[in-house]
C-alpha positions as YAML, in Angstrom:
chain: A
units: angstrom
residues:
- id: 1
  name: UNK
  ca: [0.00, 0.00, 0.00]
- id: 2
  name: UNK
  ca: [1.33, 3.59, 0.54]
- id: 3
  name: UNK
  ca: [2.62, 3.07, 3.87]
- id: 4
  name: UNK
  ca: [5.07, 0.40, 1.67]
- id: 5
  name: UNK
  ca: [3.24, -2.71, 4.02]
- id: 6
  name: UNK
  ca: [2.96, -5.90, 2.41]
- id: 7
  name: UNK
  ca: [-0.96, -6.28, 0.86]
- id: 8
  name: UNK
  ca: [-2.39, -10.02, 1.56]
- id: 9
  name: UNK
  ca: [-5.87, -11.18, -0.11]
- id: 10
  name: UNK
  ca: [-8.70, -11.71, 1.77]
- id: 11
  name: UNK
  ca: [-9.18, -15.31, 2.86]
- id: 12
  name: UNK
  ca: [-12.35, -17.17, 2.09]
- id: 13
  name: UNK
  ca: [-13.65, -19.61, 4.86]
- id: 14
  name: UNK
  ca: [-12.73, -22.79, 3.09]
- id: 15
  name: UNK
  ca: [-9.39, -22.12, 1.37]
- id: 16
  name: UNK
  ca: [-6.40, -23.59, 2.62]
- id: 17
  name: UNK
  ca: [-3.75, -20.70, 4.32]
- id: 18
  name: UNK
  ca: [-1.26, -21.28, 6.36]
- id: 19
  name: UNK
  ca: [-0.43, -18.13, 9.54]
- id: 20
  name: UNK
  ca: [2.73, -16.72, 9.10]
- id: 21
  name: UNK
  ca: [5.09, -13.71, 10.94]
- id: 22
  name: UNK
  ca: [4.94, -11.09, 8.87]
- id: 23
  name: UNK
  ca: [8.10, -8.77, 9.00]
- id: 24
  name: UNK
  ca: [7.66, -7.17, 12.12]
- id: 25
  name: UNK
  ca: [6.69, -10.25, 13.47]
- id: 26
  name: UNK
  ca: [2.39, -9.84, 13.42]
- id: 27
  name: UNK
  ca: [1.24, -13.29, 12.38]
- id: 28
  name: UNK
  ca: [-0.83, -13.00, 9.17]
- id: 29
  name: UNK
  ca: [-2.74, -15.28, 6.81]
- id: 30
  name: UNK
  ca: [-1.63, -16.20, 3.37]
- id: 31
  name: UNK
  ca: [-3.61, -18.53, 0.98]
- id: 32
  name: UNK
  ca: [-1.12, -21.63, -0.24]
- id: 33
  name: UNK
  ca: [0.55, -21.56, -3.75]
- id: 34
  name: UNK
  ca: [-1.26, -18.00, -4.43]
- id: 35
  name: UNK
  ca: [1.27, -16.00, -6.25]
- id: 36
  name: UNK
  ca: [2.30, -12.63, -4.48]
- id: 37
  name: UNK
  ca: [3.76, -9.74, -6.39]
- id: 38
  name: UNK
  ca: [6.71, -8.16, -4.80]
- id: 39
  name: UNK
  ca: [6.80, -4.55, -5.32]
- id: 40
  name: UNK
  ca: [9.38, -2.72, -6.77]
- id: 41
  name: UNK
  ca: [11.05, -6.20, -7.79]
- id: 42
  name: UNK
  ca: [11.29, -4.99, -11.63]
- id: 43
  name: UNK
  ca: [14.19, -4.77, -13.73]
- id: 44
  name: UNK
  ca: [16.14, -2.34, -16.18]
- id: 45
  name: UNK
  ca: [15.77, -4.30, -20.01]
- id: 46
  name: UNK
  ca: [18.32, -7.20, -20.37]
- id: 47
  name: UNK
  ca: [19.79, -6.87, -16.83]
- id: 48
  name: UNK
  ca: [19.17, -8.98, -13.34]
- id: 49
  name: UNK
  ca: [20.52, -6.74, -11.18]
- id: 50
  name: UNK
  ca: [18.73, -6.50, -8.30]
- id: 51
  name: UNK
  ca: [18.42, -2.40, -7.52]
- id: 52
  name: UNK
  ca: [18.03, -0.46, -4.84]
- id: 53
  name: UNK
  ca: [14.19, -0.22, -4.08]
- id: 54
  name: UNK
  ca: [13.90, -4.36, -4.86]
- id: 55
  name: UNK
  ca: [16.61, -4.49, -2.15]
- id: 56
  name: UNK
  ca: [13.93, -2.95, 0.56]
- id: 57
  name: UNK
  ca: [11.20, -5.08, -0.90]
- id: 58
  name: UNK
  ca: [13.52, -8.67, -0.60]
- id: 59
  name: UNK
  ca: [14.85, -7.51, 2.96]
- id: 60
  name: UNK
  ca: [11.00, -7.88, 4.09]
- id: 61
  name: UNK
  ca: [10.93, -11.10, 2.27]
- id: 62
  name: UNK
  ca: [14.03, -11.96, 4.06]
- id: 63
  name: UNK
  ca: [12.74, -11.27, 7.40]
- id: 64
  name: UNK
  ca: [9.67, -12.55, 7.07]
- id: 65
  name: UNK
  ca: [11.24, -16.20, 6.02]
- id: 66
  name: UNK
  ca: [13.83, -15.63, 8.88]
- id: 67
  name: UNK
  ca: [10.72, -15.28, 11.42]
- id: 68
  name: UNK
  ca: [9.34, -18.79, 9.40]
- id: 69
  name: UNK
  ca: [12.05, -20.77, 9.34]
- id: 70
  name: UNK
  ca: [9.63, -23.40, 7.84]
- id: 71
  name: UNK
  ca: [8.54, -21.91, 4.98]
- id: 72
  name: UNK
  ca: [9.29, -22.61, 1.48]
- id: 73
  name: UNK
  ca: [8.85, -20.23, -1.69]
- id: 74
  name: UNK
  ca: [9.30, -20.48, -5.12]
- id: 75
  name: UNK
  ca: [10.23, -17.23, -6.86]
- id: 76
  name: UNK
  ca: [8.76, -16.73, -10.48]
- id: 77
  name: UNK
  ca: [10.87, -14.29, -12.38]
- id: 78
  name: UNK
  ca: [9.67, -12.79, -15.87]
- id: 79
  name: UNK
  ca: [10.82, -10.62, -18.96]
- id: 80
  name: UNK
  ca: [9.43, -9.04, -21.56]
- id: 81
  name: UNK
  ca: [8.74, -9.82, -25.24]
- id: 82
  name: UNK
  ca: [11.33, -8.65, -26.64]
- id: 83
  name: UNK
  ca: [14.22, -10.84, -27.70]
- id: 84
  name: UNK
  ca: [14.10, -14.03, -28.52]
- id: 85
  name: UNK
  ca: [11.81, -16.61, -26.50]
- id: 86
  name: UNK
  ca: [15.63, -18.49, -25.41]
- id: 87
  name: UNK
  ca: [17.36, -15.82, -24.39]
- id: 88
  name: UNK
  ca: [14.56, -14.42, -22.12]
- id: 89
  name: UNK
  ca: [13.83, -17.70, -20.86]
- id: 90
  name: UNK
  ca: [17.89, -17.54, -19.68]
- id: 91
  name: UNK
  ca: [17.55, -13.87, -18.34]
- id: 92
  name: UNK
  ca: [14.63, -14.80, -16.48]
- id: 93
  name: UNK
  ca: [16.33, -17.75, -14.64]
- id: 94
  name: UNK
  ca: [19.50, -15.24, -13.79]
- id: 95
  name: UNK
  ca: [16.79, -12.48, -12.35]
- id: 96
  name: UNK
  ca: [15.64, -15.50, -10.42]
- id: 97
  name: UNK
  ca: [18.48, -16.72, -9.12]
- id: 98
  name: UNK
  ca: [19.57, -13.29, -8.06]
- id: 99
  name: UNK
  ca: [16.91, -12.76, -6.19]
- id: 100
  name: UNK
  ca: [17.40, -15.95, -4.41]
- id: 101
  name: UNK
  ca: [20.93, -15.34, -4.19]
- id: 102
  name: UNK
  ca: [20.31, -11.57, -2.16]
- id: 103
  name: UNK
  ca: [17.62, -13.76, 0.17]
- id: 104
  name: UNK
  ca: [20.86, -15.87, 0.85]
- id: 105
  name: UNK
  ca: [23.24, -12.81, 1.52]
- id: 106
  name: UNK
  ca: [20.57, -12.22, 4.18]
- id: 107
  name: UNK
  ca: [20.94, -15.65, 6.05]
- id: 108
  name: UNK
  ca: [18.01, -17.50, 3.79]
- id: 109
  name: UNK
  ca: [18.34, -21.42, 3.92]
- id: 110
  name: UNK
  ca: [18.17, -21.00, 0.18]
- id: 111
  name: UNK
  ca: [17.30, -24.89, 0.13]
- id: 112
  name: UNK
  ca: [14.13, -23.26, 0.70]
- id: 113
  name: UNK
  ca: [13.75, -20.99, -2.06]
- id: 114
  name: UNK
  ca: [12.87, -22.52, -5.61]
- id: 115
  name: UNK
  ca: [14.18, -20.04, -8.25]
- id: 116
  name: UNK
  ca: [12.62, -20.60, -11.73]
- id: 117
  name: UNK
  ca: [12.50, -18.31, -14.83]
- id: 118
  name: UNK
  ca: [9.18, -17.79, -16.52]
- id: 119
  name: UNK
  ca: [11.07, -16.03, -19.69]
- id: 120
  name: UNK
  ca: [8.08, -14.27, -21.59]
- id: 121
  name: UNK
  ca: [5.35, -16.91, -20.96]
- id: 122
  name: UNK
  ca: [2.62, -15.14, -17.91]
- id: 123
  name: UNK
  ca: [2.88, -11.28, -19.86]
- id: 124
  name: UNK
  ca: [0.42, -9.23, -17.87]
- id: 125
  name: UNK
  ca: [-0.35, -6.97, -20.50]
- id: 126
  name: UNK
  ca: [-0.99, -7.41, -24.33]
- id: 127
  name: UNK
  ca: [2.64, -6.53, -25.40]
- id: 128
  name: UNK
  ca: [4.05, -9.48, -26.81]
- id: 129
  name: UNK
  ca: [6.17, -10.58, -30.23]
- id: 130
  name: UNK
  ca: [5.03, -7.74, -32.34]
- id: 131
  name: UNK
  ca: [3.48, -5.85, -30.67]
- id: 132
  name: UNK
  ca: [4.14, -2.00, -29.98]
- id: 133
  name: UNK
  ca: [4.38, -1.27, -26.28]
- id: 134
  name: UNK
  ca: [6.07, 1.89, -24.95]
- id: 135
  name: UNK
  ca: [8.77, 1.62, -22.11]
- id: 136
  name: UNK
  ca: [6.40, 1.52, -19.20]
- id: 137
  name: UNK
  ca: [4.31, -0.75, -20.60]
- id: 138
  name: UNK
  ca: [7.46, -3.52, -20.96]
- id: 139
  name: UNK
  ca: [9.01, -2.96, -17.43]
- id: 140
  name: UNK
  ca: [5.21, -3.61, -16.04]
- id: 141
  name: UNK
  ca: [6.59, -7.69, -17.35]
- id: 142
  name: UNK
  ca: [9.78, -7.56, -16.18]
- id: 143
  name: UNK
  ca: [9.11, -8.88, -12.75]
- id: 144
  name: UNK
  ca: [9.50, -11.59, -9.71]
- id: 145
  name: UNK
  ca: [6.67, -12.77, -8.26]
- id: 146
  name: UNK
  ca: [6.91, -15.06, -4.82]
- id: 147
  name: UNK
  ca: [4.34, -18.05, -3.97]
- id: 148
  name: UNK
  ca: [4.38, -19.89, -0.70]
- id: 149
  name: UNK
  ca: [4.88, -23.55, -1.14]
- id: 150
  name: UNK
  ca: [2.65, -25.74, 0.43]
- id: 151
  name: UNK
  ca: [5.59, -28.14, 2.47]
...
């Protein structure tokens, strides 16, 4: 939100969840294998470094999997169309394993974080091969998502 807090869905009565310690140690509720969109956690066009406002967004993931020390998560990192399907499918595995590699940096078992790269197959908006797009409209693709393994 705009207070830069961590946004959870709402629960429904008969989906499975498990309670977790958020990063200032609240517990909180977060559906199983539900796919959570780290903010900020978007990259410059063929690059996987991880910059300075995804750093504040992975140091919350960090704590919060330092307060769980049970919890698994698979990060899901994505490009854009551009390029070829290969090479994006490479890039997105080395934004991936960055990301898992900074959780690690922070003291994160990182046998429990899964790292795969989507390359250019979940696009969130219509700007794939061929398509015009304008510079915001790419980077809105260019992203790692985080889901919470059911283990």
């Amino acid at each position: 939100d705009d207070e830069n807090e961590f946004l959870y869905v709402r629960l429904l009565p008969d989906e499975d969840y498990i309670t977790l310690l958020n990063e200032d140690g609240y517990p909180v509720k977060i559906k199983i294998n539900e796919n959570f969109k780290i903010e900020n956690i978007y990259y410059a066009l063929d690059s996987y470094e991880i910059n300075d406002a995804a750093k504040i967004e992975l140091d919350k993931l960090a704590m919060i999997m330092l307060n769980n020390d049970r919890l698994v998560i698979k990060l899901l990192s994505h490009t854009d169309s551009r390029d070829s399907d290969e090479y994006n499918l490479k890039l997105s595995q080395r934004r991936a394993d960055a990301a898992k590699a900074y959780l690690v940096e922070k003291g994160v078992d990182g046998n429990r974080i899964i790292a795969i790269g989507m390359g250019e197959s979940q696009l969130l908006n219509h700007c794939k091969n061929g398509v015009k797009c304008n510079e915001k409209e790419h980077l809105i693709n260019r992203r790692t998502e985080f889901e919470i393994q059911n283990n």
